[in-house]
């Protein structure tokens, strides 16, 4: 009997360690770290240029009819510099391919939504552009940077906190709808108050302003469903999956009677859980990158756009992102999350 038990133990395969499901090629890549980011930049620009060339027959020059001409080298250099900055934020900010694709989607939607809504650019053209920008962000990161497992439905035990929550279909649907609803309410509220007059004042050449004066609320909700899902991916999932770290232990052990003035200030300003800190940092990243990108893209690419107009349009989306982050912070305080 003992021999049989020992034999069964020898034949029984050992339990594999927790690994990243469907790991990206970067997991086994032997490229030196110092060459990966330059290669990432080249790969992203190449993919973007190639895909835009492929879809040009289907866009019929839609963007050219409203685009500002760039005759100076510094204008092109500025756009390339901002592109490199966006990639650097993702690369050095610790984002994986899914994170950065979601961030790119969220930061590029405002400009193309603006073109489709007020300049009558075909929705298919805007969809092509957003898809290309997202792919040009996802593929290089997937190829050159190790993917996180928190976005996978096969997240191993111990890799992420609240695994049952982040893998729950109902939670994913509800949080996506929550984010989509917030974006809808912010845009709808802006249309009903200050935005129409502001747009007419600061944008010369708008083809149709009727959407701002008579917005269709149900259509807005449907339009923002992909945005809500992307916000869930970039904000809610990583924050919910954040495990307690050493700073959580330090915060729990904080004693105001023995703490120094510096420790007290740090505790009051940043004495949050790892989940809350992750959500705050990602929300700040989304607001900052999205705000700068929308303003630069709108003012630098759209003929007749004023800087104040671009800043105003950008602020709408910055407010929506901020409120979404705040809502996810509140949702995360529910027991069991």
GROMACS .gro file of C-alpha atoms in nm:
model
  337
    1UNK     CA    1   0.000   0.000   0.000
    2UNK     CA    2   0.280   0.239   0.086
    3UNK     CA    3   0.449   0.169  -0.244
    4UNK     CA    4   0.124   0.241  -0.429
    5UNK     CA    5   0.081   0.576  -0.254
    6UNK     CA    6   0.441   0.673  -0.326
    7UNK     CA    7   0.399   0.571  -0.689
    8UNK     CA    8   0.083   0.782  -0.722
    9UNK     CA    9   0.266   1.078  -0.575
   10UNK     CA   10   0.546   1.039  -0.826
   11UNK     CA   11   0.304   1.020  -1.117
   12UNK     CA   12   0.086   1.308  -1.000
   13UNK     CA   13   0.197   1.628  -1.176
   14UNK     CA   14   0.301   1.909  -0.952
   15UNK     CA   15   0.079   2.218  -0.943
   16UNK     CA   16   0.219   2.481  -1.179
   17UNK     CA   17   0.318   2.813  -1.030
   18UNK     CA   18   0.100   3.120  -1.081
   19UNK     CA   19   0.196   3.262  -1.416
   20UNK     CA   20   0.070   3.533  -1.644
   21UNK     CA   21  -0.201   3.388  -1.867
   22UNK     CA   22  -0.126   3.422  -2.236
   23UNK     CA   23   0.198   3.601  -2.162
   24UNK     CA   24   0.313   3.848  -2.423
   25UNK     CA   25   0.624   3.785  -2.635
   26UNK     CA   26   0.808   4.030  -2.411
   27UNK     CA   27   0.803   3.770  -2.134
   28UNK     CA   28   1.066   3.566  -2.320
   29UNK     CA   29   1.232   3.849  -2.511
   30UNK     CA   30   1.609   3.889  -2.477
   31UNK     CA   31   1.620   4.246  -2.608
   32UNK     CA   32   1.829   4.477  -2.387
   33UNK     CA   33   1.603   4.708  -2.183
   34UNK     CA   34   1.775   5.022  -2.317
   35UNK     CA   35   1.668   4.952  -2.676
   36UNK     CA   36   1.308   4.859  -2.605
   37UNK     CA   37   1.162   5.207  -2.571
   38UNK     CA   38   1.324   5.344  -2.890
   39UNK     CA   39   1.203   5.031  -3.068
   40UNK     CA   40   0.859   5.085  -2.919
   41UNK     CA   41   0.846   5.438  -3.059
   42UNK     CA   42   0.954   5.327  -3.407
   43UNK     CA   43   0.712   5.035  -3.407
   44UNK     CA   44   0.418   5.249  -3.296
   45UNK     CA   45   0.483   5.517  -3.560
   46UNK     CA   46   0.529   5.251  -3.829
   47UNK     CA   47   0.204   5.075  -3.745
   48UNK     CA   48   0.016   5.404  -3.732
   49UNK     CA   49   0.153   5.525  -4.068
   50UNK     CA   50   0.088   5.191  -4.236
   51UNK     CA   51  -0.270   5.157  -4.114
   52UNK     CA   52  -0.360   5.517  -4.196
   53UNK     CA   53  -0.228   5.458  -4.548
   54UNK     CA   54  -0.438   5.143  -4.581
   55UNK     CA   55  -0.764   5.310  -4.475
   56UNK     CA   56  -0.712   5.629  -4.674
   57UNK     CA   57  -0.923   5.500  -4.969
   58UNK     CA   58  -1.215   5.451  -4.729
   59UNK     CA   59  -1.196   5.790  -4.558
   60UNK     CA   60  -1.213   5.989  -4.883
   61UNK     CA   61  -0.997   6.267  -4.744
   62UNK     CA   62  -1.247   6.351  -4.470
   63UNK     CA   63  -0.984   6.472  -4.227
   64UNK     CA   64  -0.802   6.678  -4.490
   65UNK     CA   65  -1.109   6.897  -4.535
   66UNK     CA   66  -1.095   7.023  -4.177
   67UNK     CA   67  -0.726   6.987  -4.091
   68UNK     CA   68  -0.491   7.275  -4.035
   69UNK     CA   69  -0.193   7.277  -4.273
   70UNK     CA   70   0.146   7.214  -4.114
   71UNK     CA   71   0.413   7.397  -4.313
   72UNK     CA   72   0.672   7.438  -4.039
   73UNK     CA   73   0.909   7.166  -3.927
   74UNK     CA   74   0.861   7.253  -3.563
   75UNK     CA   75   0.490   7.175  -3.584
   76UNK     CA   76   0.563   6.823  -3.704
   77UNK     CA   77   0.842   6.789  -3.448
   78UNK     CA   78   0.603   6.899  -3.176
   79UNK     CA   79   0.348   6.633  -3.269
   80UNK     CA   80   0.618   6.366  -3.278
   81UNK     CA   81   0.747   6.488  -2.944
   82UNK     CA   82   0.403   6.459  -2.789
   83UNK     CA   83   0.363   6.112  -2.936
   84UNK     CA   84   0.690   6.010  -2.774
   85UNK     CA   85   0.575   6.166  -2.447
   86UNK     CA   86   0.252   5.965  -2.449
   87UNK     CA   87   0.443   5.644  -2.510
   88UNK     CA   88   0.690   5.734  -2.234
   89UNK     CA   89   0.405   5.788  -1.989
   90UNK     CA   90   0.278   5.439  -2.062
   91UNK     CA   91   0.620   5.274  -2.071
   92UNK     CA   92   0.770   5.427  -1.758
   93UNK     CA   93   0.438   5.459  -1.579
   94UNK     CA   94   0.411   5.084  -1.537
   95UNK     CA   95   0.123   5.027  -1.779
   96UNK     CA   96   0.092   4.710  -1.984
   97UNK     CA   97  -0.057   4.675  -2.332
   98UNK     CA   98  -0.419   4.663  -2.213
   99UNK     CA   99  -0.373   4.959  -1.981
  100UNK     CA  100  -0.210   5.174  -2.245
  101UNK     CA  101  -0.460   5.078  -2.515
  102UNK     CA  102  -0.744   5.182  -2.283
  103UNK     CA  103  -0.565   5.508  -2.197
  104UNK     CA  104  -0.507   5.581  -2.565
  105UNK     CA  105  -0.871   5.514  -2.646
  106UNK     CA  106  -0.990   5.743  -2.368
  107UNK     CA  107  -0.755   6.026  -2.465
  108UNK     CA  108  -0.820   6.009  -2.840
  109UNK     CA  109  -1.199   5.981  -2.835
  110UNK     CA  110  -1.271   6.349  -2.747
  111UNK     CA  111  -1.113   6.490  -3.064
  112UNK     CA  112  -1.274   6.243  -3.303
  113UNK     CA  113  -1.610   6.271  -3.128
  114UNK     CA  114  -1.583   6.646  -3.177
  115UNK     CA  115  -1.515   6.604  -3.549
  116UNK     CA  116  -1.805   6.366  -3.601
  117UNK     CA  117  -2.048   6.576  -3.400
  118UNK     CA  118  -1.972   6.931  -3.511
  119UNK     CA  119  -1.777   6.898  -3.836
  120UNK     CA  120  -1.988   6.616  -3.984
  121UNK     CA  121  -1.692   6.385  -4.033
  122UNK     CA  122  -1.831   6.040  -4.103
  123UNK     CA  123  -1.848   5.818  -3.792
  124UNK     CA  124  -1.672   5.542  -3.983
  125UNK     CA  125  -1.374   5.771  -4.040
  126UNK     CA  126  -1.357   5.855  -3.670
  127UNK     CA  127  -1.390   5.486  -3.583
  128UNK     CA  128  -1.101   5.401  -3.816
  129UNK     CA  129  -0.882   5.667  -3.656
  130UNK     CA  130  -0.957   5.560  -3.299
  131UNK     CA  131  -0.903   5.194  -3.385
  132UNK     CA  132  -0.570   5.268  -3.553
  133UNK     CA  133  -0.446   5.482  -3.265
  134UNK     CA  134  -0.547   5.211  -3.016
  135UNK     CA  135  -0.380   4.933  -3.215
  136UNK     CA  136  -0.065   5.142  -3.258
  137UNK     CA  137  -0.057   5.165  -2.880
  138UNK     CA  138  -0.147   4.806  -2.798
  139UNK     CA  139   0.070   4.604  -3.038
  140UNK     CA  140   0.410   4.759  -2.950
  141UNK     CA  141   0.343   4.733  -2.577
  142UNK     CA  142   0.224   4.374  -2.612
  143UNK     CA  143   0.537   4.287  -2.809
  144UNK     CA  144   0.793   4.464  -2.593
  145UNK     CA  145   0.655   4.480  -2.239
  146UNK     CA  146   0.544   4.196  -2.012
  147UNK     CA  147   0.166   4.191  -1.975
  148UNK     CA  148  -0.008   4.200  -1.641
  149UNK     CA  149  -0.251   3.925  -1.549
  150UNK     CA  150  -0.508   4.146  -1.379
  151UNK     CA  151  -0.705   4.198  -1.700
  152UNK     CA  152  -0.732   3.824  -1.770
  153UNK     CA  153  -1.033   3.614  -1.672
  154UNK     CA  154  -0.778   3.348  -1.572
  155UNK     CA  155  -0.606   3.563  -1.314
  156UNK     CA  156  -0.420   3.323  -1.082
  157UNK     CA  157  -0.477   3.320  -0.709
  158UNK     CA  158  -0.246   3.547  -0.518
  159UNK     CA  159  -0.158   3.765  -0.816
  160UNK     CA  160  -0.436   4.018  -0.762
  161UNK     CA  161  -0.663   4.118  -0.480
  162UNK     CA  162  -1.040   4.080  -0.516
  163UNK     CA  163  -1.006   3.832  -0.799
  164UNK     CA  164  -1.372   3.732  -0.776
  165UNK     CA  165  -1.472   4.097  -0.813
  166UNK     CA  166  -1.258   4.188  -1.114
  167UNK     CA  167  -1.359   3.865  -1.292
  168UNK     CA  168  -1.729   3.903  -1.220
  169UNK     CA  169  -1.925   3.978  -1.538
  170UNK     CA  170  -2.194   4.170  -1.354
  171UNK     CA  171  -1.941   4.397  -1.185
  172UNK     CA  172  -1.769   4.465  -1.516
  173UNK     CA  173  -2.099   4.553  -1.682
  174UNK     CA  174  -2.222   4.775  -1.399
  175UNK     CA  175  -1.895   4.966  -1.362
  176UNK     CA  176  -1.875   5.017  -1.739
  177UNK     CA  177  -2.232   5.149  -1.741
  178UNK     CA  178  -2.153   5.373  -1.445
  179UNK     CA  179  -1.858   5.529  -1.626
  180UNK     CA  180  -2.056   5.565  -1.950
  181UNK     CA  181  -2.338   5.731  -1.757
  182UNK     CA  182  -2.101   5.981  -1.597
  183UNK     CA  183  -1.948   6.078  -1.931
  184UNK     CA  184  -2.298   6.111  -2.077
  185UNK     CA  185  -2.427   6.331  -1.796
  186UNK     CA  186  -2.122   6.559  -1.808
  187UNK     CA  187  -2.140   6.608  -2.186
  188UNK     CA  188  -2.520   6.641  -2.180
  189UNK     CA  189  -2.501   6.893  -1.896
  190UNK     CA  190  -2.237   7.094  -2.080
  191UNK     CA  191  -2.457   7.101  -2.390
  192UNK     CA  192  -2.746   7.232  -2.184
  193UNK     CA  193  -2.551   7.511  -2.017
  194UNK     CA  194  -2.234   7.685  -2.135
  195UNK     CA  195  -2.086   7.479  -2.415
  196UNK     CA  196  -2.290   7.574  -2.727
  197UNK     CA  197  -2.217   7.947  -2.706
  198UNK     CA  198  -1.857   7.876  -2.608
  199UNK     CA  199  -1.800   7.654  -2.912
  200UNK     CA  200  -1.951   7.903  -3.154
  201UNK     CA  201  -1.733   8.176  -3.007
  202UNK     CA  202  -1.403   7.990  -3.022
  203UNK     CA  203  -1.435   7.767  -3.329
  204UNK     CA  204  -1.450   7.916  -3.676
  205UNK     CA  205  -1.591   7.691  -3.945
  206UNK     CA  206  -1.810   7.454  -3.746
  207UNK     CA  207  -2.051   7.287  -3.986
  208UNK     CA  208  -2.328   7.187  -3.746
  209UNK     CA  209  -2.395   7.298  -3.389
  210UNK     CA  210  -2.741   7.142  -3.360
  211UNK     CA  211  -2.615   6.846  -3.154
  212UNK     CA  212  -2.517   7.085  -2.875
  213UNK     CA  213  -2.856   7.257  -2.869
  214UNK     CA  214  -3.072   6.945  -2.897
  215UNK     CA  215  -2.869   6.647  -2.770
  216UNK     CA  216  -3.019   6.299  -2.782
  217UNK     CA  217  -2.962   6.153  -2.436
  218UNK     CA  218  -3.020   5.784  -2.524
  219UNK     CA  219  -2.789   5.816  -2.824
  220UNK     CA  220  -2.523   5.976  -2.605
  221UNK     CA  221  -2.538   5.682  -2.365
  222UNK     CA  222  -2.495   5.434  -2.650
  223UNK     CA  223  -2.209   5.641  -2.792
  224UNK     CA  224  -2.024   5.640  -2.460
  225UNK     CA  225  -2.055   5.268  -2.384
  226UNK     CA  226  -1.708   5.194  -2.531
  227UNK     CA  227  -1.569   5.487  -2.333
  228UNK     CA  228  -1.724   5.349  -2.016
  229UNK     CA  229  -1.569   5.008  -2.078
  230UNK     CA  230  -1.227   5.163  -2.141
  231UNK     CA  231  -1.255   5.365  -1.820
  232UNK     CA  232  -1.340   5.047  -1.631
  233UNK     CA  233  -1.034   4.875  -1.777
  234UNK     CA  234  -0.794   5.160  -1.704
  235UNK     CA  235  -0.925   5.280  -1.369
  236UNK     CA  236  -1.143   5.031  -1.186
  237UNK     CA  237  -0.980   4.695  -1.258
  238UNK     CA  238  -0.617   4.784  -1.167
  239UNK     CA  239  -0.725   4.969  -0.854
  240UNK     CA  240  -0.949   4.687  -0.736
  241UNK     CA  241  -0.674   4.433  -0.805
  242UNK     CA  242  -0.412   4.630  -0.610
  243UNK     CA  243  -0.287   4.426  -0.315
  244UNK     CA  244  -0.188   4.581   0.015
  245UNK     CA  245   0.173   4.699   0.013
  246UNK     CA  246   0.425   4.814   0.272
  247UNK     CA  247   0.277   5.164   0.276
  248UNK     CA  248  -0.058   5.021   0.385
  249UNK     CA  249   0.117   4.864   0.684
  250UNK     CA  250   0.295   5.191   0.761
  251UNK     CA  251  -0.035   5.379   0.738
  252UNK     CA  252  -0.205   5.129   0.968
  253UNK     CA  253   0.079   5.167   1.218
  254UNK     CA  254   0.070   5.549   1.211
  255UNK     CA  255   0.061   5.700   1.559
  256UNK     CA  256  -0.013   6.075   1.568
  257UNK     CA  257   0.129   6.103   1.919
  258UNK     CA  258   0.478   5.989   1.817
  259UNK     CA  259   0.484   6.088   1.449
  260UNK     CA  260   0.696   6.377   1.325
  261UNK     CA  261   0.547   6.678   1.150
  262UNK     CA  262   0.665   6.546   0.814
  263UNK     CA  263   0.511   6.204   0.877
  264UNK     CA  264   0.183   6.367   0.975
  265UNK     CA  265   0.172   6.577   0.659
  266UNK     CA  266   0.246   6.275   0.440
  267UNK     CA  267  -0.020   6.073   0.620
  268UNK     CA  268  -0.285   6.342   0.577
  269UNK     CA  269  -0.205   6.399   0.210
  270UNK     CA  270  -0.127   6.046   0.094
  271UNK     CA  271  -0.233   5.811   0.372
  272UNK     CA  272  -0.464   5.610   0.152
  273UNK     CA  273  -0.478   5.240   0.074
  274UNK     CA  274  -0.288   5.098  -0.222
  275UNK     CA  275  -0.618   5.066  -0.407
  276UNK     CA  276  -0.705   5.432  -0.353
  277UNK     CA  277  -0.354   5.549  -0.442
  278UNK     CA  278  -0.361   5.345  -0.762
  279UNK     CA  279  -0.696   5.491  -0.861
  280UNK     CA  280  -0.592   5.848  -0.780
  281UNK     CA  281  -0.269   5.821  -0.980
  282UNK     CA  282  -0.442   5.667  -1.280
  283UNK     CA  283  -0.721   5.923  -1.273
  284UNK     CA  284  -0.464   6.203  -1.259
  285UNK     CA  285  -0.278   6.044  -1.550
  286UNK     CA  286  -0.597   6.020  -1.755
  287UNK     CA  287  -0.698   6.379  -1.682
  288UNK     CA  288  -0.350   6.516  -1.757
  289UNK     CA  289  -0.267   6.313  -2.067
  290UNK     CA  290  -0.621   6.336  -2.201
  291UNK     CA  291  -0.640   6.708  -2.137
  292UNK     CA  292  -0.310   6.789  -2.304
  293UNK     CA  293  -0.373   6.556  -2.598
  294UNK     CA  294  -0.724   6.687  -2.665
  295UNK     CA  295  -0.610   7.048  -2.645
  296UNK     CA  296  -0.303   6.998  -2.866
  297UNK     CA  297  -0.485   6.780  -3.117
  298UNK     CA  298  -0.783   7.012  -3.144
  299UNK     CA  299  -0.587   7.336  -3.162
  300UNK     CA  300  -0.296   7.201  -3.364
  301UNK     CA  301  -0.490   6.995  -3.617
  302UNK     CA  302  -0.830   7.159  -3.661
  303UNK     CA  303  -0.860   7.458  -3.892
  304UNK     CA  304  -1.030   7.752  -3.723
  305UNK     CA  305  -0.986   7.626  -3.367
  306UNK     CA  306  -0.876   7.873  -3.100
  307UNK     CA  307  -0.664   7.769  -2.805
  308UNK     CA  308  -0.937   7.872  -2.560
  309UNK     CA  309  -1.189   7.666  -2.753
  310UNK     CA  310  -0.965   7.360  -2.745
  311UNK     CA  311  -0.903   7.407  -2.372
  312UNK     CA  312  -1.275   7.439  -2.303
  313UNK     CA  313  -1.360   7.122  -2.495
  314UNK     CA  314  -1.078   6.940  -2.318
  315UNK     CA  315  -1.208   7.049  -1.978
  316UNK     CA  316  -1.539   6.871  -2.039
  317UNK     CA  317  -1.363   6.539  -2.071
  318UNK     CA  318  -1.128   6.613  -1.785
  319UNK     CA  319  -1.427   6.669  -1.557
  320UNK     CA  320  -1.589   6.345  -1.675
  321UNK     CA  321  -1.269   6.149  -1.606
  322UNK     CA  322  -1.233   6.306  -1.261
  323UNK     CA  323  -1.591   6.224  -1.163
  324UNK     CA  324  -1.551   5.870  -1.296
  325UNK     CA  325  -1.243   5.817  -1.082
  326UNK     CA  326  -1.427   5.957  -0.779
  327UNK     CA  327  -1.722   5.724  -0.845
  328UNK     CA  328  -1.494   5.422  -0.870
  329UNK     CA  329  -1.328   5.529  -0.544
  330UNK     CA  330  -1.670   5.533  -0.380
  331UNK     CA  331  -1.764   5.197  -0.531
  332UNK     CA  332  -1.439   5.048  -0.403
  333UNK     CA  333  -1.531   5.145  -0.046
  334UNK     CA  334  -1.825   4.904  -0.052
  335UNK     CA  335  -1.770   4.605   0.175
  336UNK     CA  336  -1.617   4.315  -0.013
  337UNK     CA  337  -1.453   4.526  -0.281
   0.00000   0.00000   0.00000
